[in-house]
Short mmCIF file of C-alpha atoms in Angstrom, two decimals:
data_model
loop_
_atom_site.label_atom_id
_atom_site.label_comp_id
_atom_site.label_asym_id
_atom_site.label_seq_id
_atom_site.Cartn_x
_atom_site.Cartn_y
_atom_site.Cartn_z
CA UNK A 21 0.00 0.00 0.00
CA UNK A 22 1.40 3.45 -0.32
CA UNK A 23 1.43 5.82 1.90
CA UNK A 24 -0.63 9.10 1.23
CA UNK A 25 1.82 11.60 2.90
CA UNK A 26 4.84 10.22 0.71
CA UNK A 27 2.31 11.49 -3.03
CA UNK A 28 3.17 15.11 -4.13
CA UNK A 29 0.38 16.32 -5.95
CA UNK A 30 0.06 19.36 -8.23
CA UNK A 31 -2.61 22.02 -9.40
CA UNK A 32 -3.95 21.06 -12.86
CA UNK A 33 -7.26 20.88 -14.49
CA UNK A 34 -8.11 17.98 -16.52
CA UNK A 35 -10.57 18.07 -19.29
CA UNK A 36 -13.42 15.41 -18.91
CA UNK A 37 -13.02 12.80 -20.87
CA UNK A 38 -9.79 13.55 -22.22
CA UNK A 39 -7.53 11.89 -19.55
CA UNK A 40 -4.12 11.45 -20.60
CA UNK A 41 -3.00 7.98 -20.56
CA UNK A 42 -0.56 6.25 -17.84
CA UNK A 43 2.32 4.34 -18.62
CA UNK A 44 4.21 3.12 -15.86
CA UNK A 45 2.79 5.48 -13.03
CA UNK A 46 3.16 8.76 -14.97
CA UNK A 47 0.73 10.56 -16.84
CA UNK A 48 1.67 11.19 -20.44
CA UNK A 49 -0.64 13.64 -22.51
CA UNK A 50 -0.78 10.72 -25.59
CA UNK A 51 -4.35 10.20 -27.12
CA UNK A 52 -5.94 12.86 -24.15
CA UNK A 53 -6.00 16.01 -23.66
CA UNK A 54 -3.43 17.67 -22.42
CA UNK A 55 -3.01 19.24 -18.72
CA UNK A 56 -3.77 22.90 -18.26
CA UNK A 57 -1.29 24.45 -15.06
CA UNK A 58 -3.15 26.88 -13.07
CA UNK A 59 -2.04 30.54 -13.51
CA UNK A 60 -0.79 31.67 -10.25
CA UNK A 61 -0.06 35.04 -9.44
CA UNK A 62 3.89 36.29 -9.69
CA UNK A 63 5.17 36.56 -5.95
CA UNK A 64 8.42 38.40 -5.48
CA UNK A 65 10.21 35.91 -4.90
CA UNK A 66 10.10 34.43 -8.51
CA UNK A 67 11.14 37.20 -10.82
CA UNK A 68 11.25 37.22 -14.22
CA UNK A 69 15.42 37.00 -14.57
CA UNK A 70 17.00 38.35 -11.72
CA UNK A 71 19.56 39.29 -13.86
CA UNK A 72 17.14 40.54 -16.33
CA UNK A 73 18.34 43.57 -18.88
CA UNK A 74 16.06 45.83 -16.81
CA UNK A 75 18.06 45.02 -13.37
CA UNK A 76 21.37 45.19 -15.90
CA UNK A 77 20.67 48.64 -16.56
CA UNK A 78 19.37 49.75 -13.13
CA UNK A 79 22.90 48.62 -11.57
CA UNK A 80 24.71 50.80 -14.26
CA UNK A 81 22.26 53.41 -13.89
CA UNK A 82 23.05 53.86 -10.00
CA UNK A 83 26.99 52.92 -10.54
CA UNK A 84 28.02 56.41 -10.67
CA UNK A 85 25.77 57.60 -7.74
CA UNK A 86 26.49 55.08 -5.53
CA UNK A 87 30.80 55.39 -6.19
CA UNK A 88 29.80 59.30 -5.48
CA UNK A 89 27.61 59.01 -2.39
CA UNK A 90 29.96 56.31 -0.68
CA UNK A 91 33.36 57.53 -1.72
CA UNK A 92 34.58 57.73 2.25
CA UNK A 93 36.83 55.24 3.43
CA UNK A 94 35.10 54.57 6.27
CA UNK A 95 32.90 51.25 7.56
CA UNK A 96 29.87 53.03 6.61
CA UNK A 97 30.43 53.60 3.98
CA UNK A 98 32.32 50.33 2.64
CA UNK A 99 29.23 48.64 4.08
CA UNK A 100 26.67 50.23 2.32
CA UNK A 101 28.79 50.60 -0.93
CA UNK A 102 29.09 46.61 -0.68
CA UNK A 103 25.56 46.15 -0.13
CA UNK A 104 24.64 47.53 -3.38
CA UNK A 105 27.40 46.06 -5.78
CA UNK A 106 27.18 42.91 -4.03
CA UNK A 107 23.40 42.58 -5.43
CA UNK A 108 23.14 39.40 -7.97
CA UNK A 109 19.69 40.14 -8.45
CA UNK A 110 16.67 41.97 -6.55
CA UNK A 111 16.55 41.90 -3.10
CA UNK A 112 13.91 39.49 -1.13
CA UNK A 113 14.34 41.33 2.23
CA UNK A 114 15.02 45.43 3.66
CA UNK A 115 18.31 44.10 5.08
CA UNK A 116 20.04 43.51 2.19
CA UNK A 117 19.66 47.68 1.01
CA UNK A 118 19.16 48.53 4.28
CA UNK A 119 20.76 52.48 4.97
CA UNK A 120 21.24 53.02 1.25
CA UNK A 121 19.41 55.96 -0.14
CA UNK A 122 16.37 56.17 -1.85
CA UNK A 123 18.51 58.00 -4.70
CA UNK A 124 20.08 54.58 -5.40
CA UNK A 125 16.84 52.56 -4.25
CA UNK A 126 14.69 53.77 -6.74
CA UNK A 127 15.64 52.87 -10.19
CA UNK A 128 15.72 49.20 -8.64
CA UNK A 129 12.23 49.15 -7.16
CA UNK A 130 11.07 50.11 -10.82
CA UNK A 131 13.55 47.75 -12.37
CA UNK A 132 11.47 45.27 -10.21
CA UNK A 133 7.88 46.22 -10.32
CA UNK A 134 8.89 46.37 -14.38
CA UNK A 135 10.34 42.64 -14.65
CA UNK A 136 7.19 41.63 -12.28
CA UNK A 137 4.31 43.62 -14.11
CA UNK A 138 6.05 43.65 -17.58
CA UNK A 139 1.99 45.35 -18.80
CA UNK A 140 2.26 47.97 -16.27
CA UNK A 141 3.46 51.15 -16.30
CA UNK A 142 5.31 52.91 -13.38
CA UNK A 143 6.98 55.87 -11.91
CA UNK A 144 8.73 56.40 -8.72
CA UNK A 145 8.92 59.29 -7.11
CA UNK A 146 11.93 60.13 -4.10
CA UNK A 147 11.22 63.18 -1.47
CA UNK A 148 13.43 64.26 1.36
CA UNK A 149 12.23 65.62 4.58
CA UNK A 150 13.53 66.32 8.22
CA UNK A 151 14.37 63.04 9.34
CA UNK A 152 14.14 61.33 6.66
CA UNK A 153 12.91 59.97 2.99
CA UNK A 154 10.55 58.02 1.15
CA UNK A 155 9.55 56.54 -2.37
CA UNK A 156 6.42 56.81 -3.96
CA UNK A 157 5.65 54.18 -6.18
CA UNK A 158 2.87 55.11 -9.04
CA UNK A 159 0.73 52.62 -10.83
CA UNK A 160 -0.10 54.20 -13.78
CA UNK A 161 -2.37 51.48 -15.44
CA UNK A 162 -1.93 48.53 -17.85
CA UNK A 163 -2.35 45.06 -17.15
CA UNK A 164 -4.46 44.79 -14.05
CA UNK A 165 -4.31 45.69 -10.85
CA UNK A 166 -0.67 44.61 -9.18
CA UNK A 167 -1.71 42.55 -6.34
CA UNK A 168 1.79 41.94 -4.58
CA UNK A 169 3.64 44.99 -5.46
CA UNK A 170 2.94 46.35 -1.78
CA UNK A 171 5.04 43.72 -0.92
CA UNK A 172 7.95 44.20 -3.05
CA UNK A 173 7.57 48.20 -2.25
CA UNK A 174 8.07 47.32 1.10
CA UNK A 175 11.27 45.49 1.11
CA UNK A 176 12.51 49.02 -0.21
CA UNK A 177 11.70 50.35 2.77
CA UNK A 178 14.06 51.00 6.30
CA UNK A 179 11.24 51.22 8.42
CA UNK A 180 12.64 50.36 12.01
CA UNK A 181 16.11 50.76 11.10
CA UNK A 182 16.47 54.39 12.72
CA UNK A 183 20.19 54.81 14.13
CA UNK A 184 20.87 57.84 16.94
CA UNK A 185 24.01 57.48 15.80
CA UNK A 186 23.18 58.59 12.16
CA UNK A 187 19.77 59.88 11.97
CA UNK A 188 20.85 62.03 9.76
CA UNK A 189 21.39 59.96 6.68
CA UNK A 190 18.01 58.78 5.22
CA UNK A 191 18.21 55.53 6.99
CA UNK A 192 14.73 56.00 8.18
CA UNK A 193 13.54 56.01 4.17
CA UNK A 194 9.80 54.24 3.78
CA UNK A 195 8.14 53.27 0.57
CA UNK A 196 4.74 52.99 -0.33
CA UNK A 197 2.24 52.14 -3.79
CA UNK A 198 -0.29 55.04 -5.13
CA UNK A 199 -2.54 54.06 -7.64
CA UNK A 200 -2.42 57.04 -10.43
CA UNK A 201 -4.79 55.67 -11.88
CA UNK A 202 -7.85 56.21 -9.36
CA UNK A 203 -6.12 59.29 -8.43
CA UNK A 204 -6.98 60.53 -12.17
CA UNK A 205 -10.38 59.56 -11.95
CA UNK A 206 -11.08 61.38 -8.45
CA UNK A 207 -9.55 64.49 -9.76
CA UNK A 208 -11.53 64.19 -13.10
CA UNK A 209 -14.83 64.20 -10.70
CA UNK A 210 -13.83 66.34 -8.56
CA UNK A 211 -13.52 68.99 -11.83
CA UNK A 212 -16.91 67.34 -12.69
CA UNK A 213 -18.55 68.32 -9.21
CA UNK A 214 -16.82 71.47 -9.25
CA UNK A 215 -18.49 72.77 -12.62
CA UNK A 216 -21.90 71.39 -11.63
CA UNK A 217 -21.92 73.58 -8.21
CA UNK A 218 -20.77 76.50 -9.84
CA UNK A 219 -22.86 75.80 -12.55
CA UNK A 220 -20.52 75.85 -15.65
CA UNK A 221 -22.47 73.58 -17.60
CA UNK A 222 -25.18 74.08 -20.06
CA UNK A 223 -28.53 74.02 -18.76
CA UNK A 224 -31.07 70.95 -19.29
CA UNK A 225 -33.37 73.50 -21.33
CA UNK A 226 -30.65 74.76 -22.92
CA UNK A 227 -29.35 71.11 -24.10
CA UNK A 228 -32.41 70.37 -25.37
CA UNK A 229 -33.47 72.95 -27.47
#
């Protein structure tokens, strides 16, 4: 008999009545229909080419800001400088850019959302503040809503890692998603609602004459 908890199964539809055969204990689609796979949703964690020509030209893209920003010999700056050109592909977690600035984060998180979404257009946007920065990143339509990119966005982020020490570098740099998209619509209402109040559109009587 075998035991249940040794079988690995996987997600497939089959087409009724058009089994595949079985020779030998595997399935083979010959004379049946062949096995449809389930479309799953991209996770972050399975990118299309982590050493894609969009993460390619992201890393030479930052190259020159990130020899300029962490040109100190120092430990600081040798360890952020490595985190960066040690990169083989996107990161998976905050540690691994973790006190680099959003100057340098940036064209990565779109190089990512890009390879992930390759329908979707997107912008990010960098701002600096007292005590420190953020990234903005702006779906701007095309192929569905991203479900997931909140959670690549956020390993962008340094939320938590705040340093007394050095506060004043944008350690303390955040990133979050905006959807452009809905925030044309509300503005295109809100222009709507404005000229209906103020009444800067043709009358009903008017219209229908």
């Amino acid at each position: 008999m075998v035991d249940p908890s040794t079988l690995r199964t996987t997600e497939v539809d089959f087409v009724e009545d058009e089994h595949p055969r079985e020779e030998h204990g595997k399935f083979t689609s010959k004379g049946g229909g062949a096995a449809k796979k389930t479309k799953k949703t991209p996770s972050k964690s399975k990118v299309k080419g982590t050493q894609s020509k969009n993460f390619k030209k992201a890393m030479d893209k930052i190259a020159p800001e990130v020899e300029r920003r962490f040109d100190d010999d120092t430990e600081y700056d040798r360890n952020r400088r490595a985190l960066v050109q040690n990169l083989d592909g996107y990161p998976q977690h905050s540690s691994q850019l973790r006190g680099v600035g959003v100057k340098i984060k940036s064209p990565i998180l779109k190089s990512h959302l890009s390879d992930v979404y390759p329908d979707a257009k997107w912008s990010v946007r960098t701002e600096y503040y007292s005590g420190g920065s953020s990234m903005t990143a702006g779906w701007k339509g095309g192929g569905g809503y991203p479900y997931g990119a909140d959670e690549i966005i956020h390993v962008y982020s340094d939320r938590g890692a705040t340093d007394s020490m050095v506060d004043y570098f944008d350690t303390d740099n955040y990133a979050s998603l905006y959807d452009m998209g809905l925030a044309s619509l509300d503005k295109a209402w809100q222009r709507a609602k404005h000229a209906i109040l103020h009444h800067n559109v043709p009358s009903m009587k008017a219209s229908n004459q």
